[in-house]
Amino acid sequence: MKNIDQAYINGEFITLSGTETFDLINPSNHQKIGEVVLGNEIDTQKAIIAAKEAFKTFSKSTVEERIAILQNVKKAVESREKDLIETMILEYGGTRQFCTMSFQNMLSSFDSMIEVLRHFKFTRKAGNTKVEMTPVGVVGIITPWNSSNSFICSKFATAVAAGCTMVVKPSEMSAMQTQVIMECFHNAGLPKGIFNVVNGLGNVVGSEIVNSSYISKISFTGSTQTGKMIAKEAVGSMKRVTLELGGKSPNIILDDADLKQVIPQAVFGAYMNSGQACVAPTRLLVPYSKLAEVNAIAKEVIQQVRVGNPEDENTNVGPMVSEKQYERVQSYIKIGVEEGAELLSGGIGKPEGLENGNFVKATIFTNVKNEMRIAQDEIFGPVLSIIPYENEEDAIAIANDTTYGLAAYVSSSDEQRALNVASWIDAGRVCVNGFKHDPLAPFGGFKQSGIGREFGVYGLEEYLEPKSILV
Ligand code: NAD
């Protein structure tokens, strides 16, 4: 049993004034593995004041000093690889495959920001005017549970690169993972007050951050629903916001694609992070003429998808993070059946032998109509919808017929053709012929998938205010 009762404020672990607690439950077997004390408004204010004080000096730090911080933190994170991966598997139920990749992403966020800093021009010229890119101020960082530490690391790296200080509110469901990352950051010997963390609830700690007049910007990753609430509140003090929200990403298979290659990729891809991934390609768009063939291949592939113990390195789909999330996914599978979609595999209930955890059957619906709720709503679980289309134009129309616009995927044996289709898709990231990630490319959503971009130069500029100096 792990008891977490401290926040990290001004370079020290301090006991919280909040007294409410939250149970940490292993999603694989429902056993209680720990308890976290939830911070309150007073704890949050202390963290905000520390960040505000630290900003006075840190905002004037040099690029070399910021690079040194990122290098030291990366080393400290690297040295706790095993703890970080094992805690994520235990507390979140992420598969070993996913948690290992997430750890590599954490490290790459430091490298990529160091790379950006080495070339970034903080002083520019516009006309006859000197333009200084100045740090926006204290940043409030609010993160979800589905890859908690990698969001904390990438947002931290960008804030430090800009010269901003920060107050972080992770998901209360990630407290054990947060504890390990706080220890890494502490061991890296950061300047006091630049990085502060308070565990707690969204409507308490999160809301205090969003409403504080000392916070200049919110960097939020989470659901579209919460993102909208934050944007409304943030406008009161005209905070800048970067909102990384939900998705319902289309995966367009053009009629010349090699189905034996792309359909297995599409099925495994939809189940990335056990389906709890904002960029998961959960709408598989295939030509009507190929639907029977696609169904046959998908049915075969699903036999190879292993749902089970996330510790096992061969497991592809672990448990849902919480019982609430399990129930949500179940309710959508029920809705899919009621809406008349054809169940190709999986369905309601838990897989045999996995009744003690939040396990969901790897589910595929086929012959899905894009207007059905299972095709429109973000389910955030291992549920794939196969949607047939008539022709290329129809495929593009269906792909864009969504309130979201985070990611999209296009496959064709003719790359130029796939690129042409990609140019018509309204999404912040379109991957052609496979799943790709580039930590230097801007990442973020069109439409209700968010506002702003993260990563690389685009991400850094969101933490900076241009100041024109006219002499
Ligand atoms: P969530 O919106 O419920 O919570 C996210 C965070 O916001 C948590 O820390 C929560 O405590 C906090 N919060 C809740 N209410 C708040 C309030 N009133 N004020 C301030 N903070 C508040 O999301 P979740 O369930 O933790 O995560 C899953 C969601 O995150 C999915 O919708 C997923 O698509 C999205 N997500 C998006 C990306 C992306 O990069 N676009 C990445 C990962 C996850």
Coordinates of C-alpha atoms and ligand atoms in Angstrom, one line a residue:
M1 CA 0.0 0.0 0.0
K2 CA 1.4 3.3 -1.0
N3 CA 0.2 6.5 0.8
I4 CA 0.8 9.7 -1.0
D5 CA 0.2 12.8 1.1
Q6 CA 2.6 15.4 -0.2
A7 CA 2.7 18.0 -2.9
Y8 CA 5.9 19.3 -4.5
I9 CA 6.1 23.0 -3.9
N10 CA 9.1 25.4 -4.1
G11 CA 11.6 22.5 -4.5
E12 CA 10.3 20.6 -1.4
F13 CA 7.9 17.8 -0.7
I14 CA 5.3 19.3 1.7
T15 CA 2.4 17.9 3.6
L16 CA -0.9 19.0 2.2
S17 CA -3.6 20.9 4.1
G18 CA -6.2 19.0 2.2
T19 CA -7.6 16.0 4.1
E20 CA -9.9 14.2 1.6
T21 CA -8.5 11.0 0.2
F22 CA -8.9 9.0 -3.0
D23 CA -8.3 5.2 -3.3
L24 CA -5.9 4.0 -5.9
I25 CA -7.2 0.7 -7.3
N26 CA -5.3 -1.7 -9.5
P27 CA -7.5 -1.9 -12.6
S28 CA -6.3 -5.5 -13.4
N29 CA -7.8 -7.0 -10.2
H30 CA -9.6 -4.3 -8.3
Q31 CA -7.3 -4.5 -5.3
K32 CA -6.6 -1.3 -3.4
I33 CA -2.9 -0.4 -3.9
G34 CA -2.7 3.0 -2.4
E35 CA -4.3 6.2 -1.2
V36 CA -3.7 9.8 -2.2
V37 CA -4.5 12.8 -0.1
L38 CA -6.2 15.4 -2.3
G39 CA -4.9 18.9 -2.3
N40 CA -7.2 21.8 -1.6
E41 CA -7.4 25.5 -2.6
I42 CA -4.8 26.5 0.0
D43 CA -2.3 24.0 -1.3
T44 CA -2.9 25.1 -4.8
Q45 CA -2.4 28.8 -3.9
K46 CA 0.9 28.0 -2.2
A47 CA 2.1 26.3 -5.4
I48 CA 0.9 29.2 -7.6
I49 CA 2.8 31.7 -5.3
A50 CA 6.0 29.6 -5.5
A51 CA 5.8 29.5 -9.3
K52 CA 5.0 33.3 -9.5
E53 CA 8.1 34.1 -7.3
A54 CA 10.3 31.7 -9.3
F55 CA 9.2 33.3 -12.6
K56 CA 10.9 36.6 -11.7
T57 CA 14.3 35.0 -12.1
F58 CA 13.6 32.0 -14.3
S59 CA 12.0 34.2 -17.0
K60 CA 15.5 35.8 -17.5
S61 CA 17.4 32.5 -17.6
T62 CA 19.7 31.8 -20.6
V63 CA 19.1 29.2 -23.3
E64 CA 22.2 27.3 -21.9
E65 CA 20.7 27.2 -18.4
R66 CA 17.4 25.9 -19.8
I67 CA 19.2 23.2 -21.9
A68 CA 21.2 22.1 -18.8
I69 CA 17.9 21.7 -16.8
L70 CA 16.4 19.6 -19.6
Q71 CA 19.5 17.4 -19.8
N72 CA 19.6 16.9 -16.0
V73 CA 15.9 16.0 -15.8
K74 CA 16.2 13.6 -18.8
K75 CA 19.1 11.9 -16.9
A76 CA 17.0 11.7 -13.7
V77 CA 14.0 10.3 -15.6
E78 CA 16.2 7.7 -17.5
S79 CA 17.6 6.5 -14.2
R80 CA 14.1 5.5 -13.0
E81 CA 13.0 3.6 -16.1
K82 CA 12.0 0.4 -14.4
D83 CA 10.0 2.3 -11.6
L84 CA 8.2 4.5 -14.1
I85 CA 7.2 1.6 -16.4
E86 CA 6.2 -0.8 -13.6
T87 CA 4.1 1.9 -11.7
M88 CA 2.3 2.8 -14.9
I89 CA 1.4 -0.9 -15.6
L90 CA 0.3 -1.4 -11.9
E91 CA -1.7 1.8 -11.4
Y92 CA -3.1 2.5 -14.9
G93 CA -3.2 -1.0 -16.4
G94 CA -1.3 0.1 -19.5
T95 CA 0.3 -2.8 -21.4
R96 CA 4.0 -3.3 -21.1
Q97 CA 4.3 -2.7 -24.8
F98 CA 2.6 0.7 -24.5
C99 CA 4.2 1.8 -21.2
T100 CA 7.7 1.1 -22.7
M101 CA 6.9 3.2 -25.7
S102 CA 5.4 5.9 -23.5
F103 CA 8.7 6.0 -21.5
Q104 CA 10.7 6.5 -24.8
N105 CA 8.3 9.3 -25.7
M106 CA 9.0 11.0 -22.3
L107 CA 12.7 10.9 -23.1
S108 CA 12.3 12.2 -26.6
S109 CA 10.3 15.2 -25.4
F110 CA 13.5 16.5 -23.6
D111 CA 15.7 15.8 -26.7
S112 CA 13.4 17.4 -29.1
M113 CA 13.0 20.6 -27.0
I114 CA 16.8 20.8 -26.6
E115 CA 17.1 20.6 -30.3
V116 CA 14.5 23.3 -30.8
L117 CA 16.2 25.6 -28.2
R118 CA 19.5 25.3 -30.0
H119 CA 18.1 27.0 -33.1
F120 CA 15.2 29.0 -31.9
K121 CA 15.3 32.8 -32.4
F122 CA 14.0 34.6 -29.3
T123 CA 15.0 37.9 -30.8
R124 CA 13.7 38.8 -34.3
K125 CA 13.2 41.8 -36.5
A126 CA 9.9 42.9 -38.0
G127 CA 10.3 46.0 -40.2
N128 CA 12.6 48.3 -38.2
T129 CA 11.4 46.8 -34.9
K130 CA 13.1 44.4 -32.6
V131 CA 10.7 41.6 -31.5
E132 CA 11.5 39.7 -28.3
M133 CA 9.7 36.4 -27.7
T134 CA 9.1 36.6 -24.0
P135 CA 7.9 33.8 -21.7
V136 CA 4.1 34.1 -21.2
G137 CA 4.2 33.7 -17.4
V138 CA 3.2 31.0 -14.9
V139 CA 1.6 28.0 -16.7
G140 CA -1.1 25.8 -15.3
I141 CA -0.6 22.3 -16.6
I142 CA -3.6 19.9 -16.3
T143 CA -3.2 16.3 -17.5
P144 CA -5.3 13.1 -18.0
W145 CA -4.7 9.6 -16.9
N146 CA -4.0 7.9 -20.2
S147 CA -0.2 8.6 -20.4
S148 CA 0.1 10.9 -17.5
N149 CA 3.9 11.2 -17.1
S150 CA 4.6 11.6 -20.8
F151 CA 2.2 14.6 -20.9
I152 CA 3.9 16.1 -17.8
C153 CA 7.3 15.7 -19.3
S154 CA 6.5 17.2 -22.7
K155 CA 4.7 20.2 -21.2
F156 CA 7.4 20.7 -18.7
A157 CA 10.1 20.6 -21.4
T158 CA 8.2 23.2 -23.4
A159 CA 7.6 25.5 -20.4
V160 CA 11.2 25.3 -19.4
A161 CA 12.4 26.0 -22.9
A162 CA 10.2 29.2 -22.9
G163 CA 11.4 30.3 -19.5
C164 CA 8.0 29.7 -17.9
T165 CA 7.4 28.3 -14.4
M166 CA 4.5 26.0 -13.7
V167 CA 1.9 24.4 -11.5
V168 CA 0.9 20.9 -12.5
K169 CA -2.3 19.1 -11.7
P170 CA -2.2 15.5 -12.8
S171 CA -5.2 13.2 -12.8
E172 CA -5.9 12.0 -9.3
M173 CA -5.9 8.5 -10.7
S174 CA -2.2 8.8 -11.6
A175 CA -0.9 9.7 -8.1
M176 CA 1.6 6.8 -7.9
Q177 CA 3.0 7.6 -11.3
T178 CA 3.2 11.3 -10.4
Q179 CA 5.1 10.5 -7.2
V180 CA 7.9 8.8 -9.2
I181 CA 8.1 11.6 -11.7
M182 CA 8.2 14.2 -8.9
E183 CA 11.1 12.4 -7.3
C184 CA 12.9 12.4 -10.7
F185 CA 12.5 16.1 -11.1
H186 CA 13.5 16.7 -7.5
N187 CA 16.7 14.7 -7.9
A188 CA 17.5 16.7 -11.0
G189 CA 18.1 19.7 -8.8
L190 CA 15.8 22.2 -10.4
P191 CA 15.8 25.9 -9.5
K192 CA 13.3 26.2 -6.6
G193 CA 9.7 26.9 -7.6
I194 CA 9.9 26.4 -11.3
F195 CA 8.0 23.1 -11.1
N196 CA 5.2 22.6 -8.6
V197 CA 2.8 19.7 -8.4
V198 CA -0.5 19.4 -6.5
N199 CA -2.6 16.2 -6.7
G200 CA -6.3 16.8 -6.4
L201 CA -9.7 16.9 -8.1
G202 CA -10.4 18.9 -11.2
N203 CA -13.1 21.0 -9.7
V204 CA -10.9 21.9 -6.7
V205 CA -7.2 22.1 -7.7
G206 CA -7.9 22.4 -11.4
S207 CA -10.5 25.1 -11.0
E208 CA -8.3 27.1 -8.6
I209 CA -5.5 27.1 -11.2
V210 CA -7.8 28.0 -14.1
N211 CA -9.3 30.9 -12.1
S212 CA -6.1 32.3 -10.6
S213 CA -5.1 35.7 -11.9
Y214 CA -1.4 34.8 -11.4
I215 CA -1.6 32.0 -14.0
S216 CA -1.1 33.3 -17.6
K217 CA -1.7 30.2 -19.6
I218 CA -3.3 26.8 -19.3
S219 CA -1.9 23.8 -21.1
F220 CA -4.6 21.1 -20.9
T221 CA -4.8 17.6 -22.2
G222 CA -8.1 15.8 -21.6
S223 CA -11.7 15.5 -22.7
T224 CA -13.4 18.0 -25.0
Q225 CA -16.1 18.5 -22.3
T226 CA -13.6 19.6 -19.7
G227 CA -11.6 21.5 -22.2
K228 CA -14.7 23.6 -23.1
M229 CA -15.3 24.3 -19.4
I230 CA -11.7 25.4 -18.9
A231 CA -11.8 27.7 -22.0
K232 CA -14.9 29.4 -20.7
E233 CA -13.4 30.0 -17.2
A234 CA -9.9 31.0 -18.6
V235 CA -11.3 33.8 -20.6
G236 CA -12.2 35.7 -17.4
S237 CA -8.6 36.6 -16.9
M238 CA -7.8 36.3 -20.7
K239 CA -5.5 33.3 -20.2
R240 CA -3.9 31.8 -23.2
V241 CA -5.0 28.2 -23.6
T242 CA -3.6 25.2 -25.4
L243 CA -6.3 22.5 -25.4
E244 CA -5.4 18.9 -26.5
L245 CA -8.8 17.2 -26.5
G246 CA -10.6 14.1 -27.8
G247 CA -10.7 12.4 -31.2
K248 CA -12.5 9.9 -33.4
S249 CA -9.9 9.4 -36.0
P250 CA -10.7 8.0 -39.5
N251 CA -8.5 5.4 -41.1
I252 CA -9.2 5.5 -44.8
I253 CA -8.2 2.4 -46.8
L254 CA -8.2 3.2 -50.5
D255 CA -9.3 0.5 -52.9
D256 CA -5.7 -0.2 -54.2
A257 CA -4.3 -0.9 -50.7
D258 CA -2.9 -4.3 -49.8
L259 CA -5.7 -5.4 -47.4
K260 CA -3.6 -8.3 -45.9
Q261 CA -1.1 -5.7 -44.8
V262 CA -3.2 -2.7 -43.8
I263 CA -6.2 -4.4 -42.1
P264 CA -4.1 -6.1 -39.4
Q265 CA -2.3 -2.8 -38.8
A266 CA -5.7 -1.0 -38.6
V267 CA -7.1 -3.5 -36.0
F268 CA -4.0 -3.4 -33.8
G269 CA -3.8 0.4 -34.2
A270 CA -7.4 0.9 -33.0
Y271 CA -6.5 -0.9 -29.8
M272 CA -3.3 1.2 -29.1
N273 CA -3.1 1.9 -25.4
S274 CA -6.1 -0.5 -24.9
G275 CA -8.2 1.8 -27.0
Q276 CA -7.6 4.7 -24.5
A277 CA -5.7 6.8 -27.0
C278 CA -6.8 10.2 -28.3
V279 CA -5.2 9.4 -31.7
A280 CA -6.6 5.8 -32.0
P281 CA -7.9 5.1 -35.5
T282 CA -11.3 4.0 -34.4
R283 CA -13.2 4.5 -37.6
L284 CA -12.0 2.2 -40.3
L285 CA -13.3 3.4 -43.7
V286 CA -13.2 0.7 -46.4
P287 CA -14.7 0.5 -50.0
Y288 CA -18.1 -1.3 -50.1
S289 CA -16.7 -3.6 -52.7
K290 CA -14.1 -4.9 -50.3
L291 CA -16.2 -5.0 -47.1
A292 CA -16.6 -8.8 -47.1
E293 CA -12.9 -9.3 -47.6
V294 CA -12.1 -6.8 -44.9
N295 CA -14.5 -8.5 -42.5
A296 CA -12.9 -11.8 -43.1
I297 CA -9.4 -10.5 -42.5
A298 CA -10.4 -8.5 -39.4
K299 CA -12.1 -11.6 -38.0
E300 CA -8.9 -13.6 -38.4
V301 CA -6.7 -10.8 -37.0
I302 CA -8.9 -10.4 -33.9
Q303 CA -7.9 -14.0 -32.9
Q304 CA -4.3 -12.7 -32.4
V305 CA -5.3 -9.7 -30.3
R306 CA -4.4 -10.7 -26.7
V307 CA -6.6 -9.1 -24.0
G308 CA -5.2 -9.7 -20.5
N309 CA -2.6 -9.1 -17.9
P310 CA -0.8 -5.8 -18.8
E311 CA 2.4 -7.1 -17.3
D312 CA 2.8 -9.7 -19.9
E313 CA 4.8 -8.4 -22.8
N314 CA 2.6 -10.2 -25.3
T315 CA -0.6 -8.5 -24.1
N316 CA -2.1 -6.0 -26.6
V317 CA -5.1 -4.8 -24.6
G318 CA -5.1 -4.3 -20.8
P319 CA -7.9 -3.3 -18.5
M320 CA -9.7 0.0 -18.7
V321 CA -8.3 2.5 -16.2
S322 CA -11.4 2.5 -13.9
E323 CA -14.7 0.8 -13.4
K324 CA -16.4 4.0 -14.6
Q325 CA -14.4 3.8 -17.9
Y326 CA -15.3 0.1 -18.1
E327 CA -19.0 0.9 -17.7
R328 CA -18.8 3.7 -20.3
V329 CA -17.3 1.3 -22.9
Q330 CA -19.9 -1.4 -22.1
S331 CA -22.7 1.2 -22.6
Y332 CA -21.3 2.1 -26.1
I333 CA -21.1 -1.6 -27.1
K334 CA -24.8 -1.9 -26.1
I335 CA -25.6 1.3 -28.0
G336 CA -23.8 -0.2 -31.1
V337 CA -26.0 -3.3 -31.0
E338 CA -29.2 -1.3 -30.4
E339 CA -28.3 1.0 -33.3
G340 CA -28.1 -2.0 -35.6
A341 CA -24.4 -2.2 -36.3
E342 CA -23.2 -5.8 -37.1
L343 CA -21.1 -7.2 -34.3
L344 CA -18.1 -8.9 -35.9
S345 CA -16.3 -9.8 -32.8
G346 CA -16.3 -9.2 -29.0
G347 CA -19.4 -7.6 -27.4
I348 CA -20.8 -7.0 -24.0
G349 CA -19.2 -8.5 -20.8
K350 CA -15.7 -9.5 -19.7
P351 CA -13.5 -12.0 -21.5
E352 CA -13.4 -15.4 -19.9
G353 CA -11.0 -15.7 -17.0
L354 CA -10.6 -11.9 -16.6
E355 CA -13.7 -11.2 -14.5
N356 CA -11.8 -9.5 -11.6
G357 CA -10.5 -6.5 -13.6
N358 CA -11.9 -3.8 -15.9
F359 CA -11.3 -5.9 -19.0
V360 CA -13.3 -5.4 -22.2
K361 CA -13.6 -7.8 -25.1
A362 CA -11.7 -6.6 -28.1
T363 CA -14.8 -5.5 -30.1
I364 CA -15.4 -4.8 -33.8
F365 CA -18.6 -3.5 -35.3
T366 CA -19.0 -3.7 -39.1
N367 CA -21.3 -2.1 -41.6
V368 CA -21.5 0.9 -39.3
K369 CA -23.2 4.0 -40.5
N370 CA -21.2 7.2 -39.8
E371 CA -24.2 8.8 -38.1
M372 CA -24.4 6.1 -35.4
R373 CA -23.2 7.2 -32.0
I374 CA -20.5 4.5 -32.0
A375 CA -19.0 6.2 -35.0
Q376 CA -19.4 9.8 -33.7
D377 CA -18.6 9.6 -30.0
E378 CA -15.2 9.1 -28.5
I379 CA -15.6 5.7 -26.7
F380 CA -12.0 5.5 -25.4
G381 CA -11.9 1.7 -25.3
P382 CA -11.1 -1.2 -27.6
V383 CA -14.1 -0.8 -30.0
L384 CA -13.5 -0.5 -33.7
S385 CA -16.1 0.6 -36.2
I386 CA -15.8 -0.5 -39.8
I387 CA -17.6 2.0 -42.1
P388 CA -18.1 1.2 -45.8
Y389 CA -17.9 4.0 -48.4
E390 CA -18.8 4.3 -52.1
N391 CA -15.9 6.1 -53.7
E392 CA -13.0 8.4 -52.7
E393 CA -15.1 11.5 -52.5
D394 CA -17.5 9.7 -50.2
A395 CA -14.6 8.4 -48.0
I396 CA -13.3 12.0 -47.6
A397 CA -16.8 13.2 -46.7
I398 CA -17.3 10.5 -44.1
A399 CA -13.9 11.1 -42.7
N400 CA -14.6 14.8 -42.2
D401 CA -18.2 14.2 -40.9
T402 CA -17.2 14.4 -37.2
T403 CA -17.0 17.1 -34.6
Y404 CA -13.4 16.0 -34.0
G405 CA -10.2 16.6 -36.0
L406 CA -7.2 15.3 -34.1
A407 CA -5.7 12.6 -36.4
A408 CA -6.4 10.7 -39.6
Y409 CA -4.8 7.9 -41.5
V410 CA -4.7 7.1 -45.2
S411 CA -3.4 3.9 -46.9
S412 CA -2.9 3.3 -50.6
S413 CA -0.3 1.5 -52.8
D414 CA 0.0 4.8 -54.6
E415 CA 1.6 7.3 -52.2
Q416 CA 0.7 10.3 -54.3
R417 CA -3.0 9.3 -54.3
A418 CA -2.9 8.9 -50.5
L419 CA -1.3 12.3 -50.2
N420 CA -4.0 13.9 -52.3
V421 CA -6.7 12.4 -50.1
A422 CA -4.7 13.5 -47.0
S423 CA -4.9 17.1 -48.3
W424 CA -8.7 17.0 -48.0
I425 CA -8.8 15.8 -44.4
D426 CA -9.6 18.2 -41.6
A427 CA -7.3 16.9 -38.9
G428 CA -4.2 18.2 -37.2
R429 CA -2.1 15.1 -38.1
V430 CA -2.6 12.8 -41.1
C431 CA -0.4 9.7 -41.4
V432 CA 0.1 8.2 -44.8
N433 CA 0.7 4.5 -45.1
G434 CA 1.3 3.6 -41.4
F435 CA 1.3 5.1 -37.9
K436 CA 4.0 7.7 -37.5
H437 CA 5.1 10.0 -34.7
D438 CA 7.5 13.0 -35.0
P439 CA 8.2 14.9 -31.8
L440 CA 9.2 18.0 -33.8
A441 CA 6.0 18.2 -35.8
P442 CA 3.1 20.3 -34.5
F443 CA 0.5 18.2 -32.7
G444 CA -3.0 19.3 -32.0
G445 CA -6.6 19.3 -33.2
F446 CA -8.9 20.9 -35.7
K447 CA -12.5 21.6 -34.7
Q448 CA -13.5 20.2 -31.2
S449 CA -10.2 18.3 -30.8
G450 CA -8.7 21.4 -29.4
I451 CA -7.0 24.8 -29.7
G452 CA -3.3 25.4 -30.4
R453 CA -0.4 23.0 -31.0
E454 CA 2.2 21.2 -28.9
F455 CA 5.7 20.0 -29.8
G456 CA 8.6 21.6 -31.6
V457 CA 8.8 25.2 -32.6
Y458 CA 5.0 25.5 -32.9
G459 CA 4.6 24.2 -29.3
L460 CA 7.2 26.5 -27.9
E461 CA 5.7 29.6 -29.5
E462 CA 2.5 28.9 -27.6
Y463 CA 4.4 29.6 -24.4
L464 CA 5.8 32.9 -25.7
E465 CA 4.4 36.5 -26.1
P466 CA 6.0 38.6 -28.9
K467 CA 7.0 42.0 -27.5
S468 CA 7.8 44.7 -30.1
I469 CA 10.5 47.2 -29.0
L470 CA 10.4 50.4 -31.0
V471 CA 13.3 52.7 -30.5
Ligands
NAD1 P1 -10.9 14.7 -18.2 O1 -11.2 15.8 -19.1 O2 -11.9 14.0 -17.4 O3 -9.7 15.1 -17.2 C1 -8.5 15.7 -17.6 C2 -7.9 16.5 -16.4 O4 -8.7 17.6 -16.2 C3 -7.9 15.7 -15.1 O5 -6.7 16.0 -14.4 C4 -9.1 16.3 -14.3 O6 -9.0 16.2 -12.9 C5 -9.1 17.7 -14.8 N1 -10.3 18.4 -14.6 C6 -11.6 17.9 -14.6 N2 -12.5 18.9 -14.4 C7 -11.8 20.1 -14.3 C8 -12.2 21.4 -14.1 N3 -13.4 21.8 -13.9 N4 -11.2 22.4 -14.1 C9 -9.9 22.0 -14.3 N5 -9.5 20.7 -14.4 C10 -10.4 19.8 -14.5 O7 -10.1 13.6 -19.2 P2 -9.6 12.1 -18.8 O8 -10.8 11.3 -18.7 O9 -8.7 12.2 -17.6 O10 -8.8 11.8 -20.1 C11 -9.3 11.2 -21.2 C12 -9.6 12.3 -22.3 O11 -8.4 13.0 -22.6 C13 -10.1 11.7 -23.6 O12 -11.2 12.5 -24.1 C14 -8.9 11.8 -24.5 O13 -9.2 11.9 -25.9 C15 -8.3 13.1 -24.0 N6 -6.8 13.1 -24.4 C16 -6.4 14.0 -25.4 C17 -5.1 14.0 -25.9 C18 -4.6 14.9 -26.9 O14 -3.4 15.1 -27.0 N7 -5.5 15.5 -27.7 C19 -4.2 13.1 -25.3 C20 -4.7 12.2 -24.3 C21 -6.0 12.2 -23.9

